[in-house]
């Protein structure tokens, strides 16, 4: 019986994880659940899964929750509680599904404790890629990608590859430098020439570019293929999500940005591809349902049912692929520039984006202001190489402050 902690249990990934877990009561037991808001939902989850611990973010919420859960569940709060349930001796695996920078420390606690870490929280890896992968290598943690694209790539790589293996090969600094002739000849992964990240193009793939100024948060969150939390939904609409995923892929698979191509695939059936030097391309296909990568990672290296409908190729019909337009999706170009330099630039990109997306969701700025804010922070960013987590956090704070200044100037 595997003991599982879910960080961010009430979110889209958390709920999908519990759905998969409920199908396999013989394999998984829920050790701990954590959440920030939606107390009633969290209490209902505790009632169903009977975790040993539940962790919330404030003392007040903890007091309210204590009245709603049975005495067999201990209610904790704050960052120490999060770190404790992520690293507890009894825990075998941790689903890292908190959204944004808030997920970094608890996810790292799981990594340092050498857990099997199922990484949905891409922002954590984007912020602190080098230090994160070094921690994976030192602790012997097993890192499995939940992001559907990275999970697809992981499935298409040679079986001997584990993401932790990439960290072992990392030389100091940016990823993708360990292969001697990496840039045009291929990657440091054996026989692999390129990785192709697919993305649907989101809800605004074809609307006239000049209409983007007036789109609403609800329109931005109405993703054509996936039902996700609001932050990642907006990121999908700007395609900053794909930019963050480009950086995520560089760290997970130890490749330089030049070896990662982004391709638009409106149907979200081909979740990503690996191109080999002999001209073969391997892809992972499936219906757009996050239970597929979640079940894959939970059961890895085995396989188990996820509850997702089987893909019907004939009913699906045509699969299309197009090049992304950088004018429509300027976040893509910016994220690629950031991936070229790395250092603390991805932490700044992520922080500025979080501030801008929050302001957009709160109705304070237009959709097209998101890139203006992020771009203004990044244009003046002088990159340093973070040798310690404190430096990442300083970059995060500095970028947030600059983003707020930029918002106030709009
Ligand atoms: P969500 O907004 O639906 O859920 C976020 C979860 O994190 C909730 O449980 C919330 O209570 C918790 N949380 C929020 N702020 C917190 C804070 N400050 N401290 C502690 N907990 C906090 O988000 P989601 O869509 O489930 O996404 C979660 C992560 O997974 C994100 O990093 C996202 O990029 C990634 N991801 C999501 C999907 C998807 O299909 N939803 C796909 C790929 C990757
Ligand atoms: Mg994704």
Coordinates of N, CA and C and ligand atoms in Angstrom, one line a residue, residues 7-14 16 34-38 57 82 96-100 102-103 119-123 146-149 226-232 235 241 245 290, ligand 1:
X7 N -0.6 17.7 -2.3 CA -0.5 19.2 -2.1 C -1.3 19.9 -3.1
X8 N -2.4 20.6 -2.6 CA -3.3 21.2 -3.5 C -4.4 20.3 -3.9
X9 N -5.0 19.7 -2.9 CA -6.0 18.6 -3.1 C -7.3 19.1 -3.7
X10 N -7.7 20.4 -3.5 CA -9.0 20.9 -3.9 C -8.9 21.4 -5.3
X11 N -7.8 21.5 -5.9 CA -7.6 22.0 -7.3 C -8.0 21.0 -8.4
X12 N -7.9 21.4 -9.6 CA -8.2 20.6 -10.7 C -7.4 19.3 -10.7
X13 N -6.1 19.4 -10.5 CA -5.2 18.3 -10.5 C -5.4 17.4 -9.2
X14 N -5.6 18.1 -8.1 CA -5.9 17.4 -6.8 C -7.1 16.5 -7.0
X16 N -8.6 15.4 -9.7 CA -8.4 14.3 -10.6 C -7.5 13.2 -10.0
X34 N -3.8 18.8 1.4 CA -3.6 20.2 1.7 C -4.4 21.1 0.8
X35 N -4.8 22.3 1.3 CA -5.5 23.2 0.4 C -5.4 24.6 1.0
X36 N -5.8 25.6 0.2 CA -5.7 27.0 0.6 C -7.1 27.5 0.9
X37 N -8.1 27.2 0.0 CA -9.4 27.7 0.2 C -10.4 26.5 0.0
X38 N -11.6 26.7 -0.2 CA -12.7 25.7 -0.5 C -12.7 24.7 0.7
X57 N -3.7 26.9 5.0 CA -2.7 27.9 5.0 C -2.7 28.8 6.2
X82 N 2.9 22.0 5.8 CA 3.0 21.6 4.4 C 4.3 20.8 4.3
X96 N 2.6 17.0 -6.3 CA 2.8 18.5 -6.1 C 1.9 19.2 -7.0
X97 N 0.7 19.7 -6.5 CA -0.3 20.3 -7.3 C -0.8 21.6 -6.7
X98 N 0.0 22.3 -6.0 CA -0.3 23.7 -5.6 C 0.0 24.5 -6.8
X99 N -0.8 25.6 -7.0 CA -0.5 26.4 -8.2 C 0.5 27.5 -7.8
X100 N 1.4 27.8 -8.7 CA 2.3 28.9 -8.6 C 3.5 28.8 -7.6
X102 N 3.9 29.4 -4.6 CA 3.5 28.9 -3.3 C 3.9 27.4 -3.2
X103 N 4.0 26.7 -4.3 CA 4.3 25.3 -4.2 C 5.7 24.9 -4.1
X119 N 5.2 15.8 -10.3 CA 5.2 17.2 -10.4 C 4.2 17.8 -11.4
X120 N 3.2 18.4 -10.8 CA 2.2 19.2 -11.6 C 2.6 20.7 -11.6
X121 N 3.1 21.1 -10.4 CA 3.5 22.5 -10.1 C 4.7 22.9 -10.9
X122 N 4.5 23.2 -12.2 CA 5.6 23.5 -13.1 C 6.3 24.8 -12.7
X123 N 5.6 25.7 -12.0 CA 6.2 27.0 -11.6 C 7.4 26.7 -10.7
X146 N 3.8 15.4 -14.4 CA 2.4 15.3 -14.6 C 1.9 16.1 -15.7
X147 N 2.5 17.2 -15.9 CA 2.2 18.1 -17.0 C 2.0 17.2 -18.3
X148 N 0.9 17.2 -19.0 CA 0.6 16.2 -20.0 C 1.7 16.1 -21.0
X149 N 2.2 17.3 -21.4 CA 3.3 17.3 -22.5 C 4.5 16.6 -22.0
X226 N -9.5 21.5 -22.2 CA -9.1 21.1 -20.9 C -9.9 21.9 -19.9
X227 N -10.3 21.3 -18.7 CA -10.9 22.1 -17.6 C -9.8 22.2 -16.5
X228 N -9.3 23.4 -16.3 CA -8.2 23.6 -15.4 C -8.4 24.7 -14.4
X229 N -7.5 24.9 -13.5 CA -7.6 26.1 -12.6 C -7.5 27.4 -13.4
X230 N -7.9 28.5 -12.8 CA -8.0 29.7 -13.6 C -6.6 30.3 -13.9
X231 N -5.6 30.1 -13.1 CA -4.3 30.7 -13.4 C -3.7 30.0 -14.7
X232 N -3.7 28.7 -14.7 CA -3.1 28.0 -15.8 C -4.0 28.2 -17.1
X235 N -2.9 31.3 -18.5 CA -1.5 31.0 -19.1 C -1.7 30.3 -20.4
X241 N 1.8 29.6 -20.7 CA 1.9 28.2 -20.2 C 2.9 27.4 -21.1
X245 N 6.4 25.8 -20.0 CA 6.6 24.3 -20.2 C 7.9 24.1 -21.0
X290 N -6.6 14.7 -17.7 CA -5.4 14.7 -16.8 C -5.3 13.4 -16.0
Ligands
LIG1 P1 -6.1 25.0 -9.1 O1 -6.2 26.5 -9.0 O2 -7.3 24.3 -9.6 O3 -5.7 24.4 -7.7 C1 -4.6 24.9 -6.9 C2 -4.5 24.2 -5.6 O4 -3.5 24.8 -4.8 C3 -5.8 24.3 -4.7 O5 -5.9 23.1 -3.9 C4 -5.5 25.5 -3.8 O6 -6.2 25.4 -2.6 C5 -4.0 25.3 -3.6 N1 -3.3 26.6 -3.4 C6 -3.5 27.7 -4.0 N2 -2.8 28.7 -3.5 C7 -2.1 28.2 -2.5 C8 -1.2 28.7 -1.5 N3 -0.8 30.0 -1.5 N4 -0.7 27.9 -0.6 C9 -1.1 26.6 -0.5 N5 -1.9 26.0 -1.4 C10 -2.5 26.8 -2.4 O7 -4.9 24.7 -10.0 P2 -4.6 23.4 -11.0 O8 -5.2 23.7 -12.3 O9 -5.0 22.2 -10.3 O10 -3.1 23.5 -11.2 C11 -2.2 23.1 -10.2 C12 -0.8 23.0 -10.7 O11 -0.7 22.0 -11.7 C13 -0.3 24.3 -11.4 O12 1.0 24.5 -11.2 C14 -0.6 24.0 -12.9 O13 0.3 24.7 -13.7 C15 -0.3 22.5 -13.0 N6 -1.0 21.9 -14.1 C16 -2.3 21.8 -14.1 C17 -3.0 21.2 -15.1 C18 -4.5 21.0 -15.1 O14 -5.0 20.4 -16.0 N7 -5.2 21.7 -14.2 C19 -2.3 20.6 -16.2 C20 -0.9 20.7 -16.1 C21 -0.2 21.3 -15.1

